[in-house]
C-alpha positions as semicolon CSV with decimal commas, in nm:
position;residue;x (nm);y (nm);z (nm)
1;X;0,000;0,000;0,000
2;X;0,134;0,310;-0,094
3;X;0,179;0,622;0,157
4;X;0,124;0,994;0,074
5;X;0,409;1,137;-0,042
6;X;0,267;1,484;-0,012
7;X;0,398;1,637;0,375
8;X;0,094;1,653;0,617
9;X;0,230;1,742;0,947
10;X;-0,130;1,895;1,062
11;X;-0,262;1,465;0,998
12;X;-0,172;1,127;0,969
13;X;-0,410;1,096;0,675
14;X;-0,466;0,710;0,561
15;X;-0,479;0,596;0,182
16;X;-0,722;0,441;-0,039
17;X;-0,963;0,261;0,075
18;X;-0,791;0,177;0,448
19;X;-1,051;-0,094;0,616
20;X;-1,004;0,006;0,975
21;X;-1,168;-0,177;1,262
22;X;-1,363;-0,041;1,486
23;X;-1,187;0,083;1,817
24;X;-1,279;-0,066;2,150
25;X;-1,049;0,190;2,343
26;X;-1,233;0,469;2,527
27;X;-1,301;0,798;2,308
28;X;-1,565;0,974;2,531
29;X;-1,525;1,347;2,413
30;X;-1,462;1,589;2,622
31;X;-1,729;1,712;2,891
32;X;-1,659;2,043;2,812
33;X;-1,844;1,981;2,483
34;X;-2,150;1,831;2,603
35;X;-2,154;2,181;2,860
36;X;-2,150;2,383;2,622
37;X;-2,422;2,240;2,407
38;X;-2,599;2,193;2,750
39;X;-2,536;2,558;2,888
40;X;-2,615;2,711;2,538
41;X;-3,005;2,517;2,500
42;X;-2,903;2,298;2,193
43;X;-3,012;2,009;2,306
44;X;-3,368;1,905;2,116
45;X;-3,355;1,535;1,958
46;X;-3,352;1,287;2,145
47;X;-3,110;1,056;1,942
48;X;-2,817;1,244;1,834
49;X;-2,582;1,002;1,652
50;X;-2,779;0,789;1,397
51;X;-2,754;0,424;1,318
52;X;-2,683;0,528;0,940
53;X;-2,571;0,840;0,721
54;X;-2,632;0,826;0,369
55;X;-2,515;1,049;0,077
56;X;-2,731;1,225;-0,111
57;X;-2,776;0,952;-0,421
58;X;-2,778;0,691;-0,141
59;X;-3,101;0,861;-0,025
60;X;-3,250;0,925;-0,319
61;X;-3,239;0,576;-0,453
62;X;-3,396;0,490;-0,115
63;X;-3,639;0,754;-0,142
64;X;-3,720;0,603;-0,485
65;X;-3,786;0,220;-0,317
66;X;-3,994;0,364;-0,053
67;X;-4,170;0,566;-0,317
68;X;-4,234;0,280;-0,513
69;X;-4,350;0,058;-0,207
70;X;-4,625;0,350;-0,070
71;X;-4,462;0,434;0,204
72;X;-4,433;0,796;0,068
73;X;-4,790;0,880;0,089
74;X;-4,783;1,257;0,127
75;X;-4,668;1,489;-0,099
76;X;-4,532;1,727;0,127
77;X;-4,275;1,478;0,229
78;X;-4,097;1,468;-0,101
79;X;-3,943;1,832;0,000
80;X;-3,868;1,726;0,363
81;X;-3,655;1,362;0,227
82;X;-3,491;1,501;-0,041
83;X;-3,345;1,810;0,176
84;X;-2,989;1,691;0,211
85;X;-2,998;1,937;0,566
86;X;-3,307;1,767;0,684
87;X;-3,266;1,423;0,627
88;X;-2,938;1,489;0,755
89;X;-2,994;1,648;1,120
90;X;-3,369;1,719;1,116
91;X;-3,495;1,353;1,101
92;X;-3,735;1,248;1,420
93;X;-3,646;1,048;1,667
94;X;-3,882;0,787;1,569
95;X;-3,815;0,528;1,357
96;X;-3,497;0,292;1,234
97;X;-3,334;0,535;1,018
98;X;-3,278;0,744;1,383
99;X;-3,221;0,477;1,578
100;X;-2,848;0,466;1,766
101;X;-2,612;0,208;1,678
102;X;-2,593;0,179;2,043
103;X;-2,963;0,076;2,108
104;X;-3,025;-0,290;2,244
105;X;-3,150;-0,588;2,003
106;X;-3,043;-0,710;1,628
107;X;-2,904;-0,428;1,386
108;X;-3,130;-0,381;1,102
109;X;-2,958;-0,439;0,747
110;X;-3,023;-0,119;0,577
111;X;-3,065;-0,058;0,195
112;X;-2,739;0,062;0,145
113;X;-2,555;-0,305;0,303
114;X;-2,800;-0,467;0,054
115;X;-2,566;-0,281;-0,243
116;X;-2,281;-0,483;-0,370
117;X;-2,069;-0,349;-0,156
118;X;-2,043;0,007;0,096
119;X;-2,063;0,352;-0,055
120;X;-1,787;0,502;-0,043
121;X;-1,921;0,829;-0,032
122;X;-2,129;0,768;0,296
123;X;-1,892;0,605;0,464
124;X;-1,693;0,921;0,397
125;X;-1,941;1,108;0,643
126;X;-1,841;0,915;0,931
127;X;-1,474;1,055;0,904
128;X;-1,253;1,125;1,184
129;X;-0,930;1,311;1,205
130;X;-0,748;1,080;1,011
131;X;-0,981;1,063;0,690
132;X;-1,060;0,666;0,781
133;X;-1,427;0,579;0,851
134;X;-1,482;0,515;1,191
135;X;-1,813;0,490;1,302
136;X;-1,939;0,567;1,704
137;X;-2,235;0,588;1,935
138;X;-2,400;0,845;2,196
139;X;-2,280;0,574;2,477
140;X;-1,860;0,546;2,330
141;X;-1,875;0,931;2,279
142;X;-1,990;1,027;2,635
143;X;-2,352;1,172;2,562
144;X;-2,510;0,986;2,876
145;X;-2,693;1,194;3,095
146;X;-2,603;1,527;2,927
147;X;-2,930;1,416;2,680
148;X;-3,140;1,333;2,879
149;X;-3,551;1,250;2,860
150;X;-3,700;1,606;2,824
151;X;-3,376;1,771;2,750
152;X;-3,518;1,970;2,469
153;X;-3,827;2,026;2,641
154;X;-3,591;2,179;2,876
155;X;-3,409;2,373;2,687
156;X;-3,730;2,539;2,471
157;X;-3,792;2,647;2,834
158;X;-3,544;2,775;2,927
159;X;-3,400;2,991;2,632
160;X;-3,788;3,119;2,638
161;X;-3,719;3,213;2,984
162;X;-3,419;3,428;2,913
163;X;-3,572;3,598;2,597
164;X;-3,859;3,655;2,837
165;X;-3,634;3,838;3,107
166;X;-3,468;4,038;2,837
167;X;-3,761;4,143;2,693
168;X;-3,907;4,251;3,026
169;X;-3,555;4,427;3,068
170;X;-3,587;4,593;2,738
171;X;-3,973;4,715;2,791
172;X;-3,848;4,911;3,132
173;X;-3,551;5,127;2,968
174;X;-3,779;5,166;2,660
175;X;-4,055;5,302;2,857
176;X;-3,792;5,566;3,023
177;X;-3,640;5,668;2,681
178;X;-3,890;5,599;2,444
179;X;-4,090;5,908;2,297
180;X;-3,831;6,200;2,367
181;X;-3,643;6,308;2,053
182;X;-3,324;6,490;2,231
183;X;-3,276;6,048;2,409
184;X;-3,259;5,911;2,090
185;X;-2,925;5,864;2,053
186;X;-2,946;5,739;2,392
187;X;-3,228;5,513;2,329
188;X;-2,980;5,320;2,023
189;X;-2,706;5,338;2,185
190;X;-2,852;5,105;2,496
191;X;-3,048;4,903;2,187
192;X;-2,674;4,864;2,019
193;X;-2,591;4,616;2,290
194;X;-2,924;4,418;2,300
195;X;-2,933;4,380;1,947
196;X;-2,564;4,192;1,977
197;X;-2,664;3,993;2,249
198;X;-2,985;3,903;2,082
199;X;-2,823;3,722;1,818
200;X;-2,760;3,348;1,919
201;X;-3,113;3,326;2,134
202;X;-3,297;3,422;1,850
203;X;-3,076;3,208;1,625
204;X;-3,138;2,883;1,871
205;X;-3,518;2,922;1,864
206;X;-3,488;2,950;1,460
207;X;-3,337;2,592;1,509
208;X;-3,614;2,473;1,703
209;X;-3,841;2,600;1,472
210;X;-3,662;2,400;1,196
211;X;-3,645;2,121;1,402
212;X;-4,021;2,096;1,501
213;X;-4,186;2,180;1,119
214;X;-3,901;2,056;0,928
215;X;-4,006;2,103;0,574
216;X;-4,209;2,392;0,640
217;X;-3,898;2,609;0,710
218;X;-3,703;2,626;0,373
219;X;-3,550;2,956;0,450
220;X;-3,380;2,835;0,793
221;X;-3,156;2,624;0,590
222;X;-2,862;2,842;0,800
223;X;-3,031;2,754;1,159
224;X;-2,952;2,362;1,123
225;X;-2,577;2,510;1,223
226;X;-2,686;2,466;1,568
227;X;-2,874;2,148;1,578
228;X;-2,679;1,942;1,838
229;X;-2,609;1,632;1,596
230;X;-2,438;1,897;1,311
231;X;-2,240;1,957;1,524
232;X;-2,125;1,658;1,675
233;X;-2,117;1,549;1,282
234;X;-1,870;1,836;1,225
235;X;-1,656;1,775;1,589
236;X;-1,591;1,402;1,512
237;X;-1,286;1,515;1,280
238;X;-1,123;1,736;1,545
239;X;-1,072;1,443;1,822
240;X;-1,150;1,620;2,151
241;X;-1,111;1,246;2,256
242;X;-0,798;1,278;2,262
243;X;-0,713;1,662;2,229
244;X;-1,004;1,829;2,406
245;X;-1,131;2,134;2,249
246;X;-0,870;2,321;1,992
247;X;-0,737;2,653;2,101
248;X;-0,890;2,661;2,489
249;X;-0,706;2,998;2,541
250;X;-0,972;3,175;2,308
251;X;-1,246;2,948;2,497
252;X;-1,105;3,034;2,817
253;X;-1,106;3,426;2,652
254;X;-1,484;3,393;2,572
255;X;-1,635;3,287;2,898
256;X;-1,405;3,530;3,131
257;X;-1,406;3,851;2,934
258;X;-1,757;3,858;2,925
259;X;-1,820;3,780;3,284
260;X;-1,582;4,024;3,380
261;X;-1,812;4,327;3,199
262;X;-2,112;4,209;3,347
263;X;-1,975;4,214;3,701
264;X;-1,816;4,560;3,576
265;X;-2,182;4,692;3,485
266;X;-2,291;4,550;3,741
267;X;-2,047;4,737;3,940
268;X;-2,106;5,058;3,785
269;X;-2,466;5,061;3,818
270;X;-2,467;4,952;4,234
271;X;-2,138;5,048;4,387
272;X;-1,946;5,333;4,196
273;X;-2,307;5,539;4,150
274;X;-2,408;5,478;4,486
275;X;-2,737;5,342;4,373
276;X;-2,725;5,007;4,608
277;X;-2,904;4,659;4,519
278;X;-3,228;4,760;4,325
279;X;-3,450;4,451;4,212
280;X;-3,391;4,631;3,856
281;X;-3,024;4,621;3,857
282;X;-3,000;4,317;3,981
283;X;-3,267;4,160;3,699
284;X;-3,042;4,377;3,489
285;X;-2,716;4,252;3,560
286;X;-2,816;3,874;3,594
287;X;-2,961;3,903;3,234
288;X;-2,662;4,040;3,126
289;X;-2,396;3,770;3,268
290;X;-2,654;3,477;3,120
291;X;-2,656;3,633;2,769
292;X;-2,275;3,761;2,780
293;X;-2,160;3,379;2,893
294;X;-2,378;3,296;2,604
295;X;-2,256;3,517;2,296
296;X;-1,886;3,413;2,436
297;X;-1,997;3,078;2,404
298;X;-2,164;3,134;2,044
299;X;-1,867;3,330;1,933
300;X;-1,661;2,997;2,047
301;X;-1,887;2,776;1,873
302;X;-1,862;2,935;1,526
303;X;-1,490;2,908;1,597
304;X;-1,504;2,537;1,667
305;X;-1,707;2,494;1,323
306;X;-1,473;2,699;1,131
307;X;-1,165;2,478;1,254
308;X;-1,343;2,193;1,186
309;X;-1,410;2,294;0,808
310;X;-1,080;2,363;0,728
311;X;-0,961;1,996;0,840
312;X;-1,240;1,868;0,643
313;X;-1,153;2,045;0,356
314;X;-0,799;1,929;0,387
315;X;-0,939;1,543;0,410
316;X;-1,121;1,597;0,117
317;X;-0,826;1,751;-0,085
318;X;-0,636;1,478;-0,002
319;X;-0,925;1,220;-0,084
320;X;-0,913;1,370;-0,460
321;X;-0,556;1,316;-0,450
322;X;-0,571;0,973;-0,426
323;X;-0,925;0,931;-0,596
324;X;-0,880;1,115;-0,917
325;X;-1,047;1,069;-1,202
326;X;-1,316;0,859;-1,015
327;X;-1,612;1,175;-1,048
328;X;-1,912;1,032;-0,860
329;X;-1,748;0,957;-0,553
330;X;-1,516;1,283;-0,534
331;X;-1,864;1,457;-0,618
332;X;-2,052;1,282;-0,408
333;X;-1,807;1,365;-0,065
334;X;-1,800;1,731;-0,219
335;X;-2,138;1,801;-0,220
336;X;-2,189;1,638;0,132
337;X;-1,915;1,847;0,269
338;X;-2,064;2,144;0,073
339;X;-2,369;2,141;0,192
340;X;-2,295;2,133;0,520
341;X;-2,019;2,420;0,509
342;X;-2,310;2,630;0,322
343;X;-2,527;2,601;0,617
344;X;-2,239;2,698;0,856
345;X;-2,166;3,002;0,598
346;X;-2,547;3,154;0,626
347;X;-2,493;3,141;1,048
348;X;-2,179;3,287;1,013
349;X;-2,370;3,567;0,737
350;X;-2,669;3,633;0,940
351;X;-2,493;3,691;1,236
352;X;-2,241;3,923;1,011
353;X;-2,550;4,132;0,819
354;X;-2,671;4,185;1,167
355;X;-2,416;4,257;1,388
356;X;-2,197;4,450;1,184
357;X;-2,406;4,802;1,173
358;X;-2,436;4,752;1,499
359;X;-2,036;4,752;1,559
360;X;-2,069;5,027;1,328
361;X;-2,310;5,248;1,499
362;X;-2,186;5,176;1,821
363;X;-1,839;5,263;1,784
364;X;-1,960;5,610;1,609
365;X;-2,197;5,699;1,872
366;X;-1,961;5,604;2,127
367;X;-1,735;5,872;1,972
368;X;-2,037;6,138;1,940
369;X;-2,104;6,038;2,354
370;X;-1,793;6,121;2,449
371;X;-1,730;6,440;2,284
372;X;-2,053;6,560;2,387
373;X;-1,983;6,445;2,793
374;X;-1,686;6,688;2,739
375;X;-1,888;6,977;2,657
376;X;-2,165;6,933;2,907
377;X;-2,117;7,181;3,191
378;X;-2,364;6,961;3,471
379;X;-2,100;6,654;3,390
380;X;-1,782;6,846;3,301
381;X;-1,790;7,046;3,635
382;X;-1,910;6,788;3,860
383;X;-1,607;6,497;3,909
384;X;-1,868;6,233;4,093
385;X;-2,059;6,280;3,772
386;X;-1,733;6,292;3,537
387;X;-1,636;5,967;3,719
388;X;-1,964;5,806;3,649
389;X;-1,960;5,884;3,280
390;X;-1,600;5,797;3,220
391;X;-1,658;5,444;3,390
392;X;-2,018;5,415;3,138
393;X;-1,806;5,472;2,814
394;X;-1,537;5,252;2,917
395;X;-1,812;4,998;3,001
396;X;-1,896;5,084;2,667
397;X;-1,581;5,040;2,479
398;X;-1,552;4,728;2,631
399;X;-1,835;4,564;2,504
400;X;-1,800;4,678;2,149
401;X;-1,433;4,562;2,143
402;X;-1,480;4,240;2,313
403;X;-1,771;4,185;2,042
404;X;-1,589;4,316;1,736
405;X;-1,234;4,146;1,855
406;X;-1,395;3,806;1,937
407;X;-1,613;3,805;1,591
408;X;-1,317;3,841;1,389
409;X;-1,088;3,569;1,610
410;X;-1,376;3,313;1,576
411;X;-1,470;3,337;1,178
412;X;-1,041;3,433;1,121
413;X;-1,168;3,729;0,915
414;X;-1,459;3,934;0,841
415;X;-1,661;3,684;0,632
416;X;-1,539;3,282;0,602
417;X;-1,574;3,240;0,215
418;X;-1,172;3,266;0,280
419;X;-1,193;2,854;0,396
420;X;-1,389;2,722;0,096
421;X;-1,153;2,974;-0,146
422;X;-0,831;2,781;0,005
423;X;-0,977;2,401;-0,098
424;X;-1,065;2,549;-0,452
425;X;-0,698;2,696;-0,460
426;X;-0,539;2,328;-0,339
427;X;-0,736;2,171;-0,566
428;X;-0,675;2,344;-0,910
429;X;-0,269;2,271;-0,748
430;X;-0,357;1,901;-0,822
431;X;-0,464;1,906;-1,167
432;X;-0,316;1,676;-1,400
433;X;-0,330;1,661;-1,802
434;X;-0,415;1,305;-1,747
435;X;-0,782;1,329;-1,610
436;X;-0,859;1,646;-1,759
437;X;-1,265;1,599;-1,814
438;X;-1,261;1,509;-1,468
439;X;-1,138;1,806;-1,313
440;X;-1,275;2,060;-1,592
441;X;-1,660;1,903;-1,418
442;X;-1,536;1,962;-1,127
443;X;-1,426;2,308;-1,169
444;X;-1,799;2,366;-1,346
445;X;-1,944;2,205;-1,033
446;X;-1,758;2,480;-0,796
447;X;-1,819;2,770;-1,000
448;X;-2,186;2,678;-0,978
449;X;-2,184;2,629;-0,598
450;X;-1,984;2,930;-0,528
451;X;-2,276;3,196;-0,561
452;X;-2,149;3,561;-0,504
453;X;-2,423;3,753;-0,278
454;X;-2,496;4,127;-0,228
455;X;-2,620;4,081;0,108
456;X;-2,285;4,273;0,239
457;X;-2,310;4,550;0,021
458;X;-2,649;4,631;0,191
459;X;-2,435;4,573;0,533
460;X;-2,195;4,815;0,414
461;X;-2,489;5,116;0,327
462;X;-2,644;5,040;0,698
463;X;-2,294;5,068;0,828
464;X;-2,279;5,417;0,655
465;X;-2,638;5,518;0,710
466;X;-2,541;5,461;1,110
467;X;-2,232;5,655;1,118
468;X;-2,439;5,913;0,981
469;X;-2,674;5,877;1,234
470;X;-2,446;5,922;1,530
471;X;-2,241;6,233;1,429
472;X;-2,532;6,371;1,299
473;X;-2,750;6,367;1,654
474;X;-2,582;6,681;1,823
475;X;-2,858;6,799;1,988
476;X;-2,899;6,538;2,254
477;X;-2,911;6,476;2,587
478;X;-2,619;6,322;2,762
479;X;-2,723;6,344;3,118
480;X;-2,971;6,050;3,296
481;X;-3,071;6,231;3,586
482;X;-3,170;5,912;3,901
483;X;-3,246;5,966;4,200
484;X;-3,074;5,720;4,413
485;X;-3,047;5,759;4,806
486;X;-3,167;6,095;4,769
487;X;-2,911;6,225;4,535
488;X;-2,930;6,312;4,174
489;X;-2,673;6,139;3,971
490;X;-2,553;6,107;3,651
491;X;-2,604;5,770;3,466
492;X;-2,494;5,796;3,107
């Protein structure tokens, strides 16, 4: 058998066609994993590993039995099992295509072991670090109690209970500042913030959504990104079995930076201003620590799908390598990979068409804040009231840095079209004159999959529209006059 003779330091990738055994040693992934998913509410299906993954032509040709047997009897249900997202993580719980390999009694034999022999191309979606097919269940990988009976019940509950307290949070400074043209500036700076943290809980109950009417969702393609078993799909090449969870400096980064601005508000808004323990403040500063913890977390998450893309596509450049010239299975492993790397890319675009005005405006009103503070008499002359503002806009330019710094560590960049540009660019490296119609399809197949969208260019015009915005709001008021303890202050 031959080895690569192309350096891979980053892998020990295995040739051809490598028939591996299964491993009896303990993997169980790291717990860390299975708290984050737990912490962050992403825990809905019951069954997160399935007994079975099939490629796309695997499932149609299955589709096509079952079609031809009646048990396809609706015609809604052609969209929802030909939806290479949905019969991939969207399935229910019920029935023997979800059942675990792990569950008790005889295995099944499925279509696909009926074939003359394994697809190559689904056993190609049980890949692990390596590039070798090496297949696993909830019990080997350490799932255990962490799902749970009523887990997703649970956590529908419980992200509806923190949207509820930040809503209820929202509703009291809105009633303050709403309605009063010279707080408007005021009013979107405080929304700024919200609108950030906002992001992933909304994003999670889009996933739910998906999750619970399936084919009646085809715009939420992007929200299967954070269905628990995509991403245990996408973790399985990274082995946090063995390595725990890559780069734990920027995890450690994203859980303590956060919680160290929400004690600092909460700091701010008890101690420095002399304002004590109000119910409000503290509603106020719990919501914030839950949701900062949780944007960290998000922030980390997109990070851990990014990394795992980029090993994927390395596996798969390296499975052309050594598969050239053989088109439907290199196909058939792109277009897996493909799909699931699009659905990553319109999280990682939502998140970027909506958070990035907001960096945007915030940074610019931030800047209009402070210049105004300076040329307020009741603040400039005042240091107790100087010393409150200063500590609000560093507050301030915390947040937005933390946010904008963390963003750009996570996705590597401003948008993550760079990862998918660097496979294209190894693979047009390893074209040869000798299987020439094979990669001129191939090349046809990329340029049709690699869409250009003007989303960002409407990003950019809100981005401009909100720096406009802030330097154009001179005339308002800077000062937040609370009586706390019998003494006006100022709360900026």
């Amino acid at each position: 058998m031959n080895e690569p003779t192309v350096d891979t330091p980053w892998m020990n990738y295995q040739p051809k066609d490598v028939d591996v055994p299964r491993r009896t040693e303990e993997r169980k992934w790291t717990p860390l994993f299975w708290a984050i998913l737990k912490f962050m509410c992403l825990f809905y299906h019951r069954v997160l590993v399935p007994r079975e993954r099939l490629c796309f032509s695997c499932r149609v040709d299955r589709f096509r039995k079952r079609s031809r047997a009646g048990s396809v009897k609706r015609p809604e249900r052609y969209d929802a099992e030909l939806d290479p997202l949905l019969v991939a993580h969207e399935y229910p719980d019920k029935g023997n295509e979800s059942r675990p390999w792990d569950i008790e009694g005889p295995d099944e034999i499925s279509s696909l072991m009926a074939q003359p022999g394994p697809c190559p191309v689904c056993d190609a979606l049980w890949w692990n670090r390596d590039g070798v097919t090496e297949r696993y269940t909830e019990r080997e990988i350490g799932v255990g109690r962490w799902n749970h009976r009523g887990s997703g019940a649970l956590s529908s509950l419980l992200l509806l209970g923190v949207l509820t307290l930040i809503t209820y949070d929202i509703i009291n400074f809105m009633e303050e500042l709403w309605g009063h043209p010279d707080l408007i500036l005021r009013l979107m700076k405080k929304m700024t913030l919200y609108v950030v943290l906002l992001v992933y809980p909304l994003s999670s109950l889009c996933s739910k959504l998906r999750s619970i009417l399936t084919s009646g969702t085809p715009n939420f393609q992007w929200a299967s990104a954070l269905n628990a078993r995509y991403l245990v799909k996408q973790v399985q090449v990274l082995d946090i079995s063995n390595e725990g969870l890559p780069q734990r400096l920027f995890f450690f980064c994203s859980l303590a930076i956060p919680l160290l601005i929400a004690v600092y508000r909460f700091l701010i808004f008890t101690v420095i201003s002399n304002c004590g323990f109000r119910a409000t403040t503290v509603l106020t500063s719990i919501v914030g620590i839950i949701f900062n913890q949780a944007f960290g977390l998000y922030l980390y998450l997109l990070h851990l799908l990014r990394v795992s893309f980029q090993r994927q596509f390395n596996l798969l450049t390296l499975y052309f390598r050594d598969h050239e010239g053989e088109e439907r299975r290199c196909r058939g492993a792109f277009f897996s990979t493909v799909v699931d790397f699009h659905c990553f890319k319109g999280l990682v675009n939502l998140s970027l068409y909506v958070m990035f005005p907001v960096f945007v405006f915030g940074i610019s009103s931030n800047l209009t804040y402070q210049y105004m503070l300076a040329n307020t008499p009741c603040i400039k002359e005042n240091p107790f009231n100087m010393n409150i503002s200063h500590h609000n806009l560093r507050l301030a330019w915390s947040e937005l840095i933390f946010c904008l710094g963390a963003y750009l560590v996570a996705i590597g960049g401003i948008q993550v079209d760079y990862v998918f540009n660097n496979f294209v660019t190894n693979l047009l490296h390893l074209r040869s004159s000798e299987h020439r119609v094979f990669w001129s399809d191939l090349i046809k197949d990329i340029n049709h999959v690699t869409q250009d969208s003007y989303l960002f260019l409407v990003t950019i015009i809100f981005s401009f529209i909100s720096i406009f915005l802030a330097f154009n709001l001179s005339s308002q008021n800077v000062t937040d006059l609370v009586v706390c303890n019998n003494t006006a202050i100022v709360c900026v």
